[in-house]
GROMACS .gro file of C-alpha atoms in nm:
model
  204
    1MET     CA    1   6.889   4.348   9.848
    2ASN     CA    2   6.740   4.548   9.537
    3LYS     CA    3   6.727   4.920   9.593
    4THR     CA    4   6.452   5.117   9.485
    5LYS     CA    5   6.504   5.412   9.230
    6GLU     CA    6   6.445   5.657   9.502
    7THR     CA    7   6.694   5.520   9.736
    8LEU     CA    8   6.962   5.460   9.465
    9ALA     CA    9   6.916   5.828   9.358
   10GLN     CA   10   6.927   5.975   9.702
   11GLU     CA   11   7.249   5.758   9.750
   12VAL     CA   12   7.407   5.928   9.456
   13GLN     CA   13   7.305   6.276   9.535
   14GLU     CA   14   7.497   6.211   9.876
   15ALA     CA   15   7.807   6.105   9.718
   16LEU     CA   16   7.811   6.403   9.483
   17ALA     CA   17   7.776   6.617   9.801
   18CYS     CA   18   8.095   6.480   9.925
   19LYS     CA   19   8.298   6.565   9.608
   20PRO     CA   20   8.284   6.937   9.584
   21GLN     CA   21   8.562   6.937   9.319
   22LEU     CA   22   8.318   6.790   9.055
   23PRO     CA   23   8.067   7.004   8.876
   24GLN     CA   24   7.710   7.013   8.997
   25ALA     CA   25   7.481   6.772   8.821
   26LYS     CA   26   7.129   6.755   8.812
   27MET     CA   27   6.937   6.396   8.873
   28SER     CA   28   6.663   6.271   8.681
   29ASN     CA   29   6.502   5.909   8.692
   30THR     CA   30   6.423   5.718   8.394
   31GLU     CA   31   6.117   5.498   8.395
   32GLN     CA   32   6.323   5.222   8.200
   33ASN     CA   33   6.520   4.926   8.386
   34SER     CA   34   6.528   5.152   8.724
   35ARG     CA   35   6.849   5.352   8.608
   36VAL     CA   36   6.982   5.692   8.723
   37ARG     CA   37   7.069   5.934   8.464
   38LEU     CA   38   7.294   6.231   8.566
   39VAL     CA   39   7.249   6.555   8.315
   40VAL     CA   40   7.502   6.811   8.300
   41THR     CA   41   7.390   7.141   8.146
   42ALA     CA   42   7.588   7.338   7.880
   43ASP     CA   43   7.701   7.600   8.140
   44GLU     CA   44   7.869   7.346   8.346
   45LYS     CA   45   8.039   7.180   8.056
   46GLU     CA   46   8.168   7.546   7.964
   47GLN     CA   47   8.297   7.585   8.331
   48LYS     CA   48   8.469   7.224   8.277
   49THR     CA   49   8.638   7.350   7.977
   50GLU     CA   50   8.757   7.658   8.133
   51ALA     CA   51   8.904   7.466   8.419
   52GLU     CA   52   9.084   7.241   8.200
   53ASN     CA   53   9.233   7.526   8.004
   54ARG     CA   54   9.362   7.676   8.328
   55ASP     CA   55   9.524   7.373   8.406
   56GLN     CA   56   9.723   7.379   8.082
   57PRO     CA   57  10.102   7.486   8.094
   58PRO     CA   58  10.194   7.824   7.933
   59LYS     CA   59  10.328   7.823   7.600
   60SER     CA   60  10.720   7.812   7.601
   61LYS     CA   61  10.918   8.162   7.574
   62PRO     CA   62  11.126   8.216   7.253
   63ILE     CA   63  11.487   8.132   7.325
   64PRO     CA   64  11.721   8.428   7.283
   65ASP     CA   65  11.927   8.418   6.953
   66GLU     CA   66  12.283   8.435   7.161
   67LEU     CA   67  12.156   8.125   7.374
   68LEU     CA   68  12.019   7.917   7.059
   69ALA     CA   69  12.363   8.018   6.877
   70HIS     CA   70  12.568   7.896   7.176
   71ARG     CA   71  12.356   7.579   7.186
   72ILE     CA   72  12.419   7.496   6.797
   73LEU     CA   73  12.784   7.537   6.835
   74LYS     CA   74  12.792   7.287   7.145
   75VAL     CA   75  12.590   7.041   6.968
   76LEU     CA   76  12.821   7.075   6.621
   77LYS     CA   77  13.132   7.018   6.852
   78SER     CA   78  12.987   6.722   6.973
   79ALA     CA   79  12.979   6.548   6.641
   80TYR     CA   80  13.332   6.449   6.575
   81TRP     CA   81  13.252   6.375   6.182
   82ILE     CA   82  13.161   6.758   6.139
   83PRO     CA   83  13.439   7.016   6.093
   84ASP     CA   84  13.271   7.258   6.316
   85GLN     CA   85  13.579   7.498   6.316
   86ASN     CA   86  13.475   7.568   5.941
   87ILE     CA   87  13.102   7.645   5.990
   88LYS     CA   88  12.966   7.990   6.080
   89ILE     CA   89  12.624   8.029   6.248
   90LYS     CA   90  12.389   8.318   6.225
   91VAL     CA   91  12.063   8.320   6.424
   92ASP     CA   92  11.786   8.598   6.359
   93SER     CA   93  11.474   8.543   6.551
   94GLY     CA   94  11.518   8.170   6.556
   95TRP     CA   95  11.609   8.137   6.181
   96VAL     CA   96  11.944   7.981   6.175
   97THR     CA   97  12.188   8.041   5.876
   98LEU     CA   98  12.489   7.795   5.842
   99GLU     CA   99  12.788   7.907   5.604
  100GLY     CA  100  13.122   7.758   5.563
  101PRO     CA  101  13.318   7.480   5.377
  102VAL     CA  102  13.334   7.109   5.477
  103HIS     CA  103  13.478   6.813   5.294
  104TRP     CA  104  13.165   6.605   5.207
  105ASN     CA  105  12.802   6.634   5.137
  106PHE     CA  106  12.709   6.419   5.423
  107GLN     CA  107  12.861   6.654   5.647
  108LYS     CA  108  12.662   6.946   5.527
  109GLN     CA  109  12.339   6.752   5.563
  110ALA     CA  110  12.454   6.616   5.918
  111ALA     CA  111  12.512   6.984   6.046
  112GLN     CA  112  12.156   7.059   5.922
  113ASP     CA  113  11.974   6.747   6.104
  114LEU     CA  114  12.142   6.820   6.410
  115VAL     CA  115  12.051   7.185   6.433
  116ALA     CA  116  11.693   7.094   6.329
  117GLN     CA  117  11.646   6.878   6.668
  118LEU     CA  118  11.708   7.186   6.878
  119THR     CA  119  11.432   7.363   7.063
  120GLY     CA  120  11.355   7.722   6.952
  121VAL     CA  121  11.504   7.652   6.596
  122ARG     CA  122  11.221   7.799   6.352
  123GLY     CA  123  11.416   7.722   6.044
  124ILE     CA  124  11.751   7.656   5.861
  125SER     CA  125  11.921   7.824   5.553
  126ASN     CA  126  12.185   7.567   5.498
  127HIS     CA  127  12.461   7.763   5.268
  128ILE     CA  128  12.753   7.501   5.362
  129GLN     CA  129  12.962   7.454   5.065
  130THR     CA  130  13.127   7.122   4.954
  131PRO     CA  131  13.396   7.128   4.688
  132SER     CA  132  13.332   6.914   4.387
  133GLU     CA  133  13.595   6.664   4.278
  134SER     CA  134  13.708   6.862   3.975
  135GLU     CA  135  13.824   7.157   4.228
  136ASN     CA  136  14.011   6.911   4.453
  137GLU     CA  137  14.221   6.792   4.143
  138ARG     CA  138  14.273   7.148   4.014
  139GLN     CA  139  14.399   7.239   4.360
  140LYS     CA  140  14.618   6.944   4.363
  141LYS     CA  141  14.771   7.005   4.008
  142VAL     CA  142  14.865   7.351   4.161
  143ILE     CA  143  15.015   7.192   4.471
  144GLU     CA  144  15.217   6.944   4.257
  145GLU     CA  145  15.370   7.233   4.018
  146ALA     CA  146  15.465   7.442   4.315
  147ILE     CA  147  15.652   7.145   4.481
  148LYS     CA  148  15.828   7.029   4.147
  149SER     CA  149  15.934   7.389   4.116
  150ASN     CA  150  16.110   7.404   4.439
  151ALA     CA  151  16.475   7.280   4.394
  152ALA     CA  152  16.500   7.111   4.759
  153LEU     CA  153  16.204   6.892   4.686
  154GLU     CA  154  16.252   6.792   4.311
  155ASN     CA  155  16.383   6.454   4.395
  156ASN     CA  156  16.157   6.339   4.658
  157LEU     CA  157  15.830   6.116   4.658
  158ILE     CA  158  15.561   6.296   4.777
  159GLU     CA  159  15.191   6.230   4.735
  160ILE     CA  160  14.919   6.480   4.766
  161GLN     CA  161  14.570   6.443   4.869
  162VAL     CA  162  14.314   6.727   4.854
  163GLN     CA  163  13.974   6.719   5.029
  164GLY     CA  164  13.840   7.068   5.014
  165PRO     CA  165  14.027   7.301   5.233
  166GLU     CA  166  14.241   7.003   5.380
  167VAL     CA  167  14.553   6.904   5.229
  168THR     CA  168  14.748   6.568   5.326
  169LEU     CA  169  15.100   6.488   5.254
  170SER     CA  170  15.255   6.138   5.224
  171GLY     CA  171  15.571   5.964   5.119
  172MET     CA  172  15.927   6.020   5.182
  173THR     CA  173  16.158   6.311   5.205
  174LYS     CA  174  16.545   6.298   5.271
  175SER     CA  175  16.538   6.544   5.555
  176PHE     CA  176  16.343   6.682   5.839
  177PHE     CA  177  16.404   7.039   5.646
  178GLU     CA  178  16.255   6.896   5.337
  179LYS     CA  179  15.949   6.781   5.516
  180GLN     CA  180  15.905   7.101   5.683
  181GLU     CA  181  15.952   7.283   5.334
  182ALA     CA  182  15.684   7.100   5.162
  183GLU     CA  183  15.442   7.178   5.441
  184ARG     CA  184  15.526   7.561   5.408
  185ILE     CA  185  15.445   7.559   5.047
  186ILE     CA  186  15.104   7.410   5.117
  187TRP     CA  187  15.013   7.664   5.369
  188GLN     CA  188  15.098   7.957   5.122
  189MET     CA  189  14.816   7.804   4.890
  190PRO     CA  190  14.493   8.013   4.874
  191GLY     CA  191  14.214   7.827   5.014
  192VAL     CA  192  14.407   7.579   5.233
  193TRP     CA  193  14.266   7.550   5.592
  194ASN     CA  194  14.451   7.254   5.737
  195VAL     CA  195  14.770   7.043   5.648
  196ILE     CA  196  14.805   6.701   5.757
  197ASN     CA  197  15.191   6.620   5.719
  198ASN     CA  198  15.237   6.238   5.692
  199LEU     CA  199  15.567   6.256   5.538
  200GLY     CA  200  15.856   6.035   5.659
  201VAL     CA  201  16.212   6.118   5.660
  202ASP     CA  202  16.458   5.864   5.493
  203SER     CA  203  16.805   5.977   5.618
  204PHE     CA  204  16.981   5.708   5.416
   0.00000   0.00000   0.00000
């Protein structure tokens, strides 16, 4: 059954009355095609905008620097490929400064990328240092000279690998004492933070 314009308008008004959460609307009939048009005034639009703004969650509070530093340390420790024990962290009002030596440039960049993902970080000053190959070679020559000058180690075949603050020893010694003596010499070198002693002992 076709409804008249008056009947349709009355039904719409009754439906709106059952929905008090909807903004008040004024009704007007158009003369074309027997359609009903709802008109919302500018004041009602402003009321709707205010209501939507009230429904939005409040902006998050800044994270305390001490808590943020703890989270940064935790995420760096979770990345086994980054020597986190060498990295120093400073946080000032959300701005993070990273310092300390690492072996490779990709470790420096990886540390920055991980920190940048954390909530509360406003910016990063990446002062992490990576040694150049020339510095590694220079340190290697100094260690080789120190080992050759030690009478207890002069006839041993010891290979040395330097990667920044880390030194790796490989090869053979004639006794456990000589193996320990080689490591002791390395620890006396400036800038050495870690020694990996892979020396074997040939007792024959």
